[in-house]
Amino acid sequence: MIDVLILVPARDDPRPEDSWRPQFERLAAPLRARGLTVEAQPWTEAFDKGRARLVTPSLAWGYHGREAEWFGVLDRLERDGVRVANPVSVLRWNSTKTYLLELAERGAPVVPTHAHDKLTPEAIAAAFDAFGVEELVVKPQVSAGARDTVRIKRHGALDGCPGGPALIQPFLPAVGEEGELSLFYFDGHFSHAVAKVAVEGDFRVQPRFGGRVSEIAPEPEALRAAEMVLSAAPSDLTYARVDLIRGLDHTPRLMELEAIEPDLFLEHAHDHGAAFAAAVMRAIG
């Protein structure tokens, strides 16, 4: 039996192995340094529940494009009693971005968000008025990596908007200024942080869209906001990435709580991932 099985993209995923393999090695290195055995397996493939002491979906890229299949995998993991980091119930909850509304109801500082089963011009017009802005960001309720996320202006065309369940949020100018702040937590303890800034004229901070990433020491107000988010989450998390951005009120607001397959940017961790490895070891039990 191996110690940790990391779920990676499906074999038929269009991205080549060399796109995810470096991240796999960054995750595996601190685990192996603690004496753990680590292997990779496509998240779409069935496996013997006795194969690994712990399964983590840290690189289960593409799940958002295969929604029914993904939820089926989670159901099987739960049915078979597989030990998973993070808990299956949290993975299921975190898969649909309406979790943002739940966190807001529990007192977390979240970017104002409207959720709709289907977008209509009336819903978009209402969001412009409610948020008091001239630009909105619209994204699918199940999405990752800014997939099918669009920015629209008041009275502008709605081309490219998601056809299914979607979220509407105000466009926040900070995305191209100080950018988005990602704080990383292992077993609820802060580890490190990076700033991600979109290129001029864009709103997507991911490196594949040209976003710039740099290590940063978060201000106390950002740490307080992240801790409020984690306190509102439904379970303790082995690993989590809290993505914050400065809102229209100039306070840190939650963009995303990533508990499935976030890039943990361990290359920016001062301990080189030791805290991550310790949290995984505790999850193994």
Tab-separated table of C-alpha atoms in Angstrom:
chain	number	residue	atom	x	y	z
A	1	MET	CA	0.000	0.000	0.000
A	2	ILE	CA	1.293	3.448	-0.883
A	3	ASP	CA	0.904	6.389	1.471
A	4	VAL	CA	-0.474	9.136	-0.789
A	5	LEU	CA	-2.257	8.865	-4.135
A	6	ILE	CA	-2.462	12.200	-5.941
A	7	LEU	CA	-5.258	12.424	-8.496
A	8	VAL	CA	-4.075	13.976	-11.758
A	9	PRO	CA	-5.725	14.858	-15.107
A	10	ALA	CA	-7.506	12.182	-17.150
A	11	ARG	CA	-5.498	10.346	-19.777
A	12	ASP	CA	-7.620	11.967	-22.483
A	13	ASP	CA	-7.138	15.465	-21.067
A	14	PRO	CA	-5.834	17.706	-23.866
A	15	ARG	CA	-3.015	19.028	-21.687
A	16	PRO	CA	0.201	16.987	-21.956
A	17	GLU	CA	1.723	15.278	-18.956
A	18	ASP	CA	4.557	17.781	-18.828
A	19	SER	CA	2.002	20.479	-17.963
A	20	TRP	CA	1.082	18.869	-14.628
A	21	ARG	CA	4.106	16.685	-13.864
A	22	PRO	CA	6.232	19.582	-12.441
A	23	GLN	CA	3.451	20.460	-9.988
A	24	PHE	CA	3.132	16.793	-9.043
A	25	GLU	CA	6.834	16.684	-8.252
A	26	ARG	CA	6.583	19.884	-6.174
A	27	LEU	CA	3.815	18.285	-4.108
A	28	ALA	CA	5.528	14.911	-3.868
A	29	ALA	CA	8.965	16.221	-2.839
A	30	PRO	CA	8.101	17.350	0.727
A	31	LEU	CA	6.004	14.208	1.231
A	32	ARG	CA	8.853	11.954	0.144
A	33	ALA	CA	11.182	13.942	2.392
A	34	ARG	CA	9.031	12.718	5.299
A	35	GLY	CA	9.381	9.133	4.105
A	36	LEU	CA	5.988	8.865	2.412
A	37	THR	CA	5.448	6.970	-0.820
A	38	VAL	CA	3.583	8.986	-3.459
A	39	GLU	CA	2.034	7.995	-6.780
A	40	ALA	CA	-0.155	9.648	-9.419
A	41	GLN	CA	-3.377	8.372	-10.950
A	42	PRO	CA	-5.893	9.961	-13.344
A	43	TRP	CA	-8.925	11.083	-11.370
A	44	THR	CA	-11.264	9.467	-13.895
A	45	GLU	CA	-9.968	5.927	-13.288
A	46	ALA	CA	-11.286	3.558	-10.655
A	47	PHE	CA	-8.863	2.260	-8.075
A	48	ASP	CA	-8.808	-0.274	-5.264
A	49	LYS	CA	-9.759	1.483	-2.049
A	50	GLY	CA	-6.957	-0.407	-0.329
A	51	ARG	CA	-4.305	0.928	-2.681
A	52	ALA	CA	-3.463	4.074	-0.709
A	53	ARG	CA	-3.692	5.312	2.858
A	54	LEU	CA	-4.773	8.750	1.626
A	55	VAL	CA	-6.125	10.146	-1.638
A	56	THR	CA	-5.826	13.816	-2.515
A	57	PRO	CA	-7.338	15.419	-5.649
A	58	SER	CA	-4.643	18.096	-5.723
A	59	LEU	CA	-4.167	17.850	-9.504
A	60	ALA	CA	-7.610	16.669	-10.626
A	61	TRP	CA	-7.603	19.217	-13.433
A	62	GLY	CA	-10.543	19.205	-15.788
A	63	TYR	CA	-13.155	18.071	-13.263
A	64	HIS	CA	-15.260	21.168	-13.939
A	65	GLY	CA	-15.685	20.158	-17.582
A	66	ARG	CA	-16.885	16.656	-16.633
A	67	GLU	CA	-19.266	17.566	-13.872
A	68	ALA	CA	-21.373	14.382	-13.700
A	69	GLU	CA	-18.267	12.200	-13.836
A	70	TRP	CA	-16.599	14.199	-11.078
A	71	PHE	CA	-19.546	13.960	-8.712
A	72	GLY	CA	-19.710	10.231	-9.473
A	73	VAL	CA	-16.074	9.872	-8.385
A	74	LEU	CA	-16.820	11.713	-5.158
A	75	ASP	CA	-19.815	9.458	-4.519
A	76	ARG	CA	-17.646	6.342	-4.953
A	77	LEU	CA	-14.931	7.679	-2.663
A	78	GLU	CA	-17.539	8.363	-0.008
A	79	ARG	CA	-19.312	5.018	-0.504
A	80	ASP	CA	-16.055	3.075	-0.240
A	81	GLY	CA	-14.926	4.931	2.864
A	82	VAL	CA	-11.706	6.158	1.251
A	83	ARG	CA	-9.695	8.573	3.372
A	84	VAL	CA	-9.498	11.801	1.370
A	85	ALA	CA	-7.855	15.158	1.911
A	86	ASN	CA	-9.981	17.235	2.023
A	87	PRO	CA	-13.185	15.437	3.133
A	88	VAL	CA	-15.444	14.337	0.269
A	89	SER	CA	-18.293	16.414	1.667
A	90	VAL	CA	-16.088	19.518	1.392
A	91	LEU	CA	-14.941	18.633	-2.126
A	92	ARG	CA	-18.566	18.281	-3.233
A	93	TRP	CA	-19.506	21.579	-1.562
A	94	ASN	CA	-16.484	23.395	-2.991
A	95	SER	CA	-17.168	22.167	-6.549
A	96	THR	CA	-20.073	24.578	-7.049
A	97	LYS	CA	-19.353	28.258	-6.526
A	98	THR	CA	-22.643	28.893	-4.753
A	99	TYR	CA	-20.609	28.010	-1.659
A	100	LEU	CA	-19.664	31.711	-1.741
A	101	LEU	CA	-23.229	32.633	-0.795
A	102	GLU	CA	-23.149	30.171	2.101
A	103	LEU	CA	-19.872	31.604	3.387
A	104	ALA	CA	-21.293	35.125	3.166
A	105	GLU	CA	-24.328	34.047	5.180
A	106	ARG	CA	-21.929	32.735	7.857
A	107	GLY	CA	-20.211	36.097	8.139
A	108	ALA	CA	-17.259	35.677	5.779
A	109	PRO	CA	-16.233	38.775	3.784
A	110	VAL	CA	-17.167	37.680	0.264
A	111	VAL	CA	-17.247	39.612	-3.015
A	112	PRO	CA	-20.950	40.489	-3.595
A	113	THR	CA	-22.414	37.611	-5.606
A	114	HIS	CA	-25.708	36.802	-7.315
A	115	ALA	CA	-26.469	33.219	-8.339
A	116	HIS	CA	-28.876	32.223	-11.113
A	117	ASP	CA	-29.896	28.903	-12.624
A	118	LYS	CA	-30.055	30.679	-15.975
A	119	LEU	CA	-28.902	34.153	-16.919
A	120	THR	CA	-31.404	36.653	-18.267
A	121	PRO	CA	-30.950	40.269	-19.376
A	122	GLU	CA	-33.148	41.245	-16.434
A	123	ALA	CA	-30.890	39.449	-13.954
A	124	ILE	CA	-27.814	41.150	-15.368
A	125	ALA	CA	-29.466	44.571	-15.331
A	126	ALA	CA	-30.506	44.014	-11.716
A	127	ALA	CA	-26.917	43.117	-10.785
A	128	PHE	CA	-25.564	46.323	-12.343
A	129	ASP	CA	-28.006	48.308	-10.236
A	130	ALA	CA	-27.504	46.304	-7.052
A	131	PHE	CA	-23.712	46.517	-7.171
A	132	GLY	CA	-23.649	50.100	-8.446
A	133	VAL	CA	-20.986	49.371	-11.080
A	134	GLU	CA	-20.547	49.764	-14.816
A	135	GLU	CA	-18.857	46.380	-15.360
A	136	LEU	CA	-19.652	42.848	-14.205
A	137	VAL	CA	-17.908	39.491	-14.220
A	138	VAL	CA	-20.032	36.458	-15.088
A	139	LYS	CA	-18.862	32.879	-14.561
A	140	PRO	CA	-20.339	29.363	-14.486
A	141	GLN	CA	-21.228	27.967	-11.077
A	142	VAL	CA	-18.923	25.012	-11.769
A	143	SER	CA	-15.689	26.311	-13.241
A	144	ALA	CA	-11.953	26.590	-12.688
A	145	GLY	CA	-9.066	28.550	-14.112
A	146	ALA	CA	-11.357	31.366	-15.360
A	147	ARG	CA	-13.002	28.946	-17.800
A	148	ASP	CA	-15.980	30.604	-19.558
A	149	THR	CA	-15.609	33.664	-17.343
A	150	VAL	CA	-16.510	36.910	-19.097
A	151	ARG	CA	-16.485	40.620	-18.333
A	152	ILE	CA	-19.427	42.689	-19.544
A	153	LYS	CA	-20.271	46.384	-19.543
A	154	ARG	CA	-23.598	48.039	-18.833
A	155	HIS	CA	-25.674	48.083	-22.022
A	156	GLY	CA	-22.999	45.957	-23.701
A	157	ALA	CA	-23.370	42.673	-25.580
A	158	LEU	CA	-23.886	39.499	-23.563
A	159	ASP	CA	-21.891	37.337	-25.961
A	160	GLY	CA	-19.975	34.533	-24.285
A	161	CYS	CA	-22.022	34.475	-21.091
A	162	PRO	CA	-22.532	30.997	-19.630
A	163	GLY	CA	-25.675	29.266	-20.814
A	164	GLY	CA	-26.265	27.301	-17.625
A	165	PRO	CA	-26.153	28.094	-13.906
A	166	ALA	CA	-23.987	31.164	-13.353
A	167	LEU	CA	-22.711	33.702	-10.861
A	168	ILE	CA	-22.637	37.482	-11.322
A	169	GLN	CA	-20.134	39.652	-9.461
A	170	PRO	CA	-18.963	43.251	-9.792
A	171	PHE	CA	-15.762	43.776	-11.738
A	172	LEU	CA	-13.129	44.909	-9.247
A	173	PRO	CA	-10.433	47.275	-10.562
A	174	ALA	CA	-7.964	45.955	-7.971
A	175	VAL	CA	-7.421	42.876	-10.148
A	176	GLY	CA	-5.167	44.911	-12.426
A	177	GLU	CA	-3.680	47.072	-9.669
A	178	GLU	CA	-2.515	45.328	-6.500
A	179	GLY	CA	-4.080	42.132	-7.840
A	180	GLU	CA	-5.466	39.051	-6.161
A	181	LEU	CA	-3.866	37.777	-2.959
A	182	SER	CA	-3.648	34.015	-2.387
A	183	LEU	CA	-3.043	32.837	1.179
A	184	PHE	CA	-2.182	29.197	1.820
A	185	TYR	CA	-3.245	27.291	4.926
A	186	PHE	CA	-2.365	23.797	6.088
A	187	ASP	CA	-4.500	22.395	8.909
A	188	GLY	CA	-5.799	25.921	9.410
A	189	HIS	CA	-2.361	27.465	9.922
A	190	PHE	CA	-1.029	30.142	7.616
A	191	SER	CA	1.969	29.086	5.527
A	192	HIS	CA	2.716	31.637	2.797
A	193	ALA	CA	1.119	33.993	0.300
A	194	VAL	CA	1.502	35.198	-3.270
A	195	ALA	CA	0.106	38.153	-5.201
A	196	LYS	CA	-1.301	37.554	-8.691
A	197	VAL	CA	-1.796	40.558	-10.945
A	198	ALA	CA	-3.551	40.503	-14.320
A	199	VAL	CA	-1.889	42.055	-17.342
A	200	GLU	CA	-3.172	45.433	-18.449
A	201	GLY	CA	-6.631	45.188	-19.988
A	202	ASP	CA	-7.359	41.692	-18.641
A	203	PHE	CA	-9.070	40.465	-15.468
A	204	ARG	CA	-7.688	36.916	-15.318
A	205	VAL	CA	-4.749	36.517	-12.955
A	206	GLN	CA	-3.745	32.977	-13.949
A	207	PRO	CA	-0.176	32.723	-15.320
A	208	ARG	CA	-1.444	31.136	-18.540
A	209	PHE	CA	-3.252	34.425	-19.267
A	210	GLY	CA	-0.121	36.433	-18.546
A	211	GLY	CA	-0.791	37.059	-14.870
A	212	ARG	CA	2.267	37.895	-12.764
A	213	VAL	CA	2.920	35.968	-9.535
A	214	SER	CA	5.142	37.161	-6.706
A	215	GLU	CA	5.685	36.237	-3.079
A	216	ILE	CA	4.179	38.680	-0.587
A	217	ALA	CA	3.771	39.177	3.161
A	218	PRO	CA	0.035	39.725	3.741
A	219	GLU	CA	-1.223	42.622	5.815
A	220	PRO	CA	-3.042	41.860	9.106
A	221	GLU	CA	-6.411	42.770	7.544
A	222	ALA	CA	-5.906	40.121	4.852
A	223	LEU	CA	-4.978	37.504	7.432
A	224	ARG	CA	-8.083	38.381	9.464
A	225	ALA	CA	-10.283	38.080	6.373
A	226	ALA	CA	-8.817	34.696	5.466
A	227	GLU	CA	-9.311	33.405	8.987
A	228	MET	CA	-12.952	34.517	8.892
A	229	VAL	CA	-13.375	32.545	5.673
A	230	LEU	CA	-11.826	29.400	7.134
A	231	SER	CA	-13.925	29.743	10.300
A	232	ALA	CA	-17.052	29.827	8.125
A	233	ALA	CA	-16.006	26.750	6.105
A	234	PRO	CA	-17.906	23.537	6.898
A	235	SER	CA	-14.885	21.509	8.016
A	236	ASP	CA	-11.247	21.713	8.988
A	237	LEU	CA	-9.144	21.581	5.833
A	238	THR	CA	-5.857	19.768	5.310
A	239	TYR	CA	-4.984	22.330	2.644
A	240	ALA	CA	-6.718	25.449	1.410
A	241	ARG	CA	-6.027	28.470	-0.737
A	242	VAL	CA	-7.910	31.630	0.157
A	243	ASP	CA	-8.052	34.045	-2.786
A	244	LEU	CA	-8.734	37.608	-1.682
A	245	ILE	CA	-9.142	40.856	-3.590
A	246	ARG	CA	-9.753	44.403	-2.432
A	247	GLY	CA	-13.451	45.102	-2.847
A	248	LEU	CA	-15.290	48.246	-3.811
A	249	ASP	CA	-15.289	49.164	-0.109
A	250	HIS	CA	-11.458	48.813	-0.096
A	251	THR	CA	-11.509	45.846	2.306
A	252	PRO	CA	-10.233	42.318	1.496
A	253	ARG	CA	-12.984	40.179	0.017
A	254	LEU	CA	-13.066	36.494	-0.843
A	255	MET	CA	-12.939	35.630	-4.534
A	256	GLU	CA	-12.512	31.872	-4.087
A	257	LEU	CA	-11.862	29.318	-1.372
A	258	GLU	CA	-9.940	26.593	-3.195
A	259	ALA	CA	-10.036	23.200	-1.463
A	260	ILE	CA	-9.872	20.808	-4.448
A	261	GLU	CA	-6.946	21.320	-6.832
A	262	PRO	CA	-5.377	24.718	-6.155
A	263	ASP	CA	-1.814	25.431	-7.161
A	264	LEU	CA	-0.208	25.651	-3.722
A	265	PHE	CA	2.858	27.546	-4.987
A	266	LEU	CA	5.077	25.547	-2.636
A	267	GLU	CA	8.081	27.050	-4.382
A	268	HIS	CA	7.199	30.243	-2.471
A	269	ALA	CA	6.860	28.507	0.917
A	270	HIS	CA	9.791	29.333	3.200
A	271	ASP	CA	9.702	25.808	4.640
A	272	HIS	CA	9.671	24.250	1.138
A	273	GLY	CA	6.401	22.482	1.863
A	274	ALA	CA	7.175	21.013	5.292
A	275	ALA	CA	3.893	22.304	6.761
A	276	PHE	CA	2.003	20.808	3.820
A	277	ALA	CA	3.676	17.440	4.420
A	278	ALA	CA	2.912	17.576	8.134
A	279	ALA	CA	-0.769	18.270	7.429
A	280	VAL	CA	-0.913	15.354	4.993
A	281	MET	CA	0.683	13.063	7.563
A	282	ARG	CA	-1.948	14.079	10.118
A	283	ALA	CA	-4.667	13.404	7.544
A	284	ILE	CA	-3.275	9.900	7.026
A	285	GLY	CA	-3.679	9.311	10.752
